XYZ file of C-alpha atoms in Angstrom:
291
model
C 107.879 100.458 68.653
C 111.591 101.499 67.930
C 113.225 103.500 70.781
C 116.105 105.796 70.982
C 117.931 106.645 74.134
C 118.074 110.186 75.157
C 119.802 111.914 78.152
C 117.916 114.770 79.784
C 119.132 117.178 82.490
C 115.870 118.101 84.289
C 115.326 120.713 87.025
C 114.857 118.997 90.421
C 111.376 120.490 90.876
C 110.263 119.107 87.565
C 111.666 115.685 88.395
C 109.777 115.681 91.604
C 106.482 116.710 89.867
C 106.888 113.896 87.273
C 107.704 111.422 90.045
C 104.692 112.456 91.899
C 102.394 112.076 88.846
C 104.033 108.814 87.992
C 103.372 107.426 91.418
C 99.705 108.656 91.462
C 99.062 106.971 88.054
C 100.921 103.723 88.852
C 103.452 104.275 86.029
C 107.241 104.235 85.917
C 109.078 107.699 85.787
C 110.152 106.884 82.069
C 106.450 106.047 81.109
C 105.256 109.405 82.739
C 107.939 111.498 80.931
C 106.938 109.790 77.660
C 103.222 110.501 78.276
C 103.812 114.149 79.058
C 106.027 114.590 75.973
C 103.331 113.031 73.800
C 100.693 115.466 75.178
C 102.946 118.488 74.571
C 103.754 117.317 71.024
C 100.020 116.795 70.374
C 99.229 120.333 71.758
C 101.877 121.858 69.661
C 100.494 119.945 66.503
C 96.995 121.416 67.175
C 95.662 117.908 68.001
C 93.661 117.455 71.230
C 95.227 115.101 73.640
C 91.692 114.163 74.829
C 90.914 112.878 71.339
C 94.029 110.839 71.016
C 94.115 109.235 74.526
C 91.513 106.727 75.532
C 89.361 107.912 78.255
C 89.976 105.359 81.082
C 86.483 106.165 82.548
C 84.891 104.441 79.512
C 87.328 101.463 79.369
C 86.749 98.004 80.433
C 90.016 96.297 81.815
C 90.550 92.605 82.023
C 93.607 91.103 83.819
C 93.178 88.049 81.634
C 90.632 86.428 79.193
C 88.176 84.392 81.093
C 88.853 81.276 78.920
C 92.000 80.717 81.033
C 89.933 80.452 84.123
C 87.318 78.165 82.412
C 90.190 75.777 81.487
C 91.611 75.815 85.054
C 94.389 78.352 85.043
C 93.593 79.495 88.456
C 96.972 81.343 89.370
C 97.878 84.825 88.044
C 100.592 87.209 88.666
C 98.632 90.463 88.692
C 98.301 91.980 92.281
C 95.190 93.567 93.561
C 97.219 96.783 93.974
C 97.953 96.741 90.222
C 94.272 96.104 89.407
C 93.351 99.172 91.596
C 95.594 101.266 89.392
C 93.367 100.349 86.429
C 89.943 100.890 88.112
C 88.059 101.472 91.274
C 84.905 99.405 90.347
C 84.862 95.800 89.407
C 84.519 91.998 90.207
C 86.678 88.939 89.913
C 88.429 86.382 92.093
C 91.603 85.631 93.893
C 94.276 83.129 93.001
C 93.159 79.431 93.423
C 89.569 80.687 93.222
C 89.745 81.822 96.736
C 86.194 83.238 96.894
C 84.738 86.166 94.826
C 86.028 89.647 94.809
C 84.190 92.913 94.457
C 85.875 96.354 94.134
C 83.540 99.312 95.244
C 84.768 102.886 95.576
C 88.410 101.791 95.157
C 88.146 99.180 98.087
C 88.502 95.381 97.244
C 86.529 92.918 99.340
C 86.893 89.137 99.293
C 83.591 87.330 99.468
C 84.668 83.961 100.883
C 83.149 80.620 101.578
C 79.572 81.098 102.926
C 79.708 84.716 101.866
C 81.585 86.514 104.676
C 83.622 89.482 103.517
C 87.072 90.806 104.329
C 89.322 93.400 102.979
C 91.866 92.225 100.324
C 95.482 93.154 100.657
C 97.144 94.942 97.779
C 99.798 92.231 97.509
C 97.261 89.417 96.942
C 97.073 88.200 93.404
C 94.276 87.356 90.887
C 93.792 85.257 87.764
C 90.835 87.223 86.627
C 89.435 90.625 87.334
C 87.147 93.013 85.421
C 87.417 96.649 86.345
C 86.768 100.135 85.185
C 86.847 103.727 86.612
C 83.448 104.553 87.998
C 82.226 108.013 86.725
C 78.654 108.887 88.262
C 78.530 111.857 85.884
C 78.739 109.541 82.880
C 76.142 107.072 84.147
C 72.367 106.906 83.316
C 70.310 106.647 86.490
C 67.425 104.380 86.605
C 64.905 104.752 89.608
C 63.423 101.385 90.624
C 60.316 101.520 92.687
C 58.453 98.356 91.817
C 59.112 94.832 93.401
C 61.059 92.739 90.854
C 62.594 89.280 90.844
C 66.054 88.849 89.174
C 64.675 88.115 85.548
C 62.476 91.329 85.750
C 65.246 93.475 87.208
C 67.748 92.471 84.511
C 65.172 93.004 81.858
C 64.515 96.492 83.180
C 68.184 97.403 83.271
C 68.638 96.183 79.674
C 65.791 98.182 78.576
C 67.860 101.289 79.462
C 70.903 100.350 77.412
C 71.356 102.878 74.613
C 72.843 100.128 72.389
C 73.179 96.237 72.507
C 76.722 96.540 71.165
C 78.483 98.154 74.001
C 79.918 97.051 77.416
C 78.121 98.361 80.567
C 79.184 98.766 84.133
C 76.133 98.453 86.475
C 75.916 99.735 90.018
C 72.665 99.124 91.799
C 71.890 100.283 95.347
C 68.679 98.944 96.858
C 66.663 97.307 99.483
C 66.032 93.554 98.839
C 63.307 91.184 100.061
C 65.536 88.178 99.512
C 69.022 87.412 98.066
C 70.720 84.233 97.095
C 74.483 84.207 96.251
C 77.311 81.718 95.792
C 81.057 81.628 96.386
C 83.792 78.961 96.035
C 86.313 77.534 98.324
C 90.072 77.958 97.721
C 91.397 75.209 95.385
C 94.289 73.097 96.389
C 95.140 72.147 92.734
C 94.160 73.832 89.475
C 91.142 72.317 87.696
C 88.480 73.502 85.164
C 85.921 75.967 86.355
C 83.010 73.721 85.608
C 84.441 71.157 88.212
C 85.114 73.783 90.786
C 81.464 75.049 90.432
C 80.109 71.651 91.403
C 81.591 72.269 94.892
C 80.380 75.785 95.209
C 78.575 77.082 98.383
C 75.146 78.649 97.738
C 73.783 80.578 100.655
C 70.659 82.777 101.382
C 71.581 86.319 102.539
C 67.962 87.057 103.487
C 66.258 90.541 103.425
C 68.640 93.640 103.507
C 70.169 96.479 101.758
C 73.295 96.671 99.661
C 74.869 97.154 96.198
C 75.004 95.078 93.040
C 78.290 95.547 91.324
C 79.008 94.127 87.777
C 79.032 94.299 84.041
C 76.983 93.443 80.932
C 78.898 92.276 77.927
C 77.471 92.182 74.385
C 76.811 88.580 72.994
C 79.024 89.246 69.819
C 82.089 89.104 72.075
C 81.507 85.367 72.788
C 82.702 83.674 75.897
C 86.477 83.575 75.587
C 87.115 87.161 76.776
C 84.575 87.570 79.737
C 81.088 86.490 80.798
C 78.462 87.313 78.132
C 75.501 89.173 79.409
C 75.163 90.143 83.055
C 77.801 89.220 85.709
C 76.855 90.765 89.059
C 78.146 90.452 92.671
C 76.345 91.577 95.773
C 77.937 93.429 98.664
C 75.836 94.287 101.767
C 75.486 97.735 103.127
C 77.721 96.918 106.062
C 80.299 95.389 103.816
C 80.185 92.060 105.745
C 78.403 89.792 103.321
C 78.136 89.153 99.638
C 78.935 86.814 96.734
C 78.125 86.126 93.029
C 74.384 86.903 92.529
C 72.150 83.964 91.737
C 68.673 85.200 92.735
C 67.162 88.349 94.165
C 63.837 90.149 94.780
C 64.405 93.816 94.722
C 61.868 96.051 96.631
C 63.202 99.532 95.755
C 66.453 100.981 94.587
C 68.374 103.029 92.082
C 70.567 101.696 89.298
C 73.441 103.454 87.430
C 74.387 102.279 84.131
C 77.830 103.476 82.589
C 78.603 102.697 78.895
C 82.147 101.402 78.199
C 83.412 102.125 74.819
C 86.876 100.628 75.068
C 88.354 97.217 76.165
C 91.905 96.551 77.427
C 92.895 92.911 78.106
C 96.148 91.709 79.535
C 97.463 88.409 78.093
C 99.447 86.678 81.087
C 103.199 86.016 80.538
C 103.165 82.926 82.748
C 104.410 79.679 81.215
C 101.211 78.040 82.284
C 99.163 80.527 80.115
C 101.575 80.500 77.202
C 101.585 76.630 77.037
C 97.770 76.174 77.614
C 95.499 74.865 74.916
C 92.781 77.553 74.777
C 91.292 76.502 71.374
C 88.038 74.864 72.822
C 84.832 77.003 72.820
C 84.276 77.681 76.522
C 80.694 78.902 76.113
C 78.823 75.682 77.515
C 81.182 75.358 80.524
C 81.020 79.019 81.258
C 77.290 79.099 81.245
C 77.056 76.002 83.484
C 79.586 77.411 85.974
C 77.964 80.892 86.167
C 74.481 79.621 86.924
């Protein structure tokens, strides 16, 4: 987009307000000024800003297409702090595949080797995260009172999707009879995801309460952008254990399903990503690694 430099002399109080808004929304001062001007012009034109701007609460944000991770690009330049500016709910990993990551209520937890959790520092970096802004008022609530294994549970969740052609954020709080999860050890060298998965740690978390956090992606999106179908992580109620969900038996709980109508994917600027051969279909490797 063409740009033209304009010099403005703004009142001090207005500058302070714009700086505060920019900081709160993780934008530069210039970006905030441009955004506010666009809103004002839209209102003057009789066009609703709400119709023009994408609603971030219904947007799926990806820090990178997952095909990069599949092909062994395990180092990104996006910080967790930057991710949290895009959403307060999500899943992913840290650089060098240093465990799993779950973001719940705006707090990022690393789920390390053997499933022990710790808080993630904002400065830590990620090669792949999927996040959104969680809005309970926009979610469909599904009470779950019957005992269900993983396959039954996923089928029940999918039954409540209004369409098979959207993305969904899924938050399920419940009491479980048993849970099996996995995580991976920090890699010393970059290598394809399917090779890393052979060394994954699979562990039993036993009975307990906690939250499933994750997403469902429509099959027509393929496997280059993100994981097709369900991709769920578990975080225990005390925030001390968790991992990528493999198996579970739910006793009772409540699921919330939030439809996501927009996608926003960053394409990394690193030389590794720019020079990578990403032409191969990653579906088989991704399916094998996610099991």
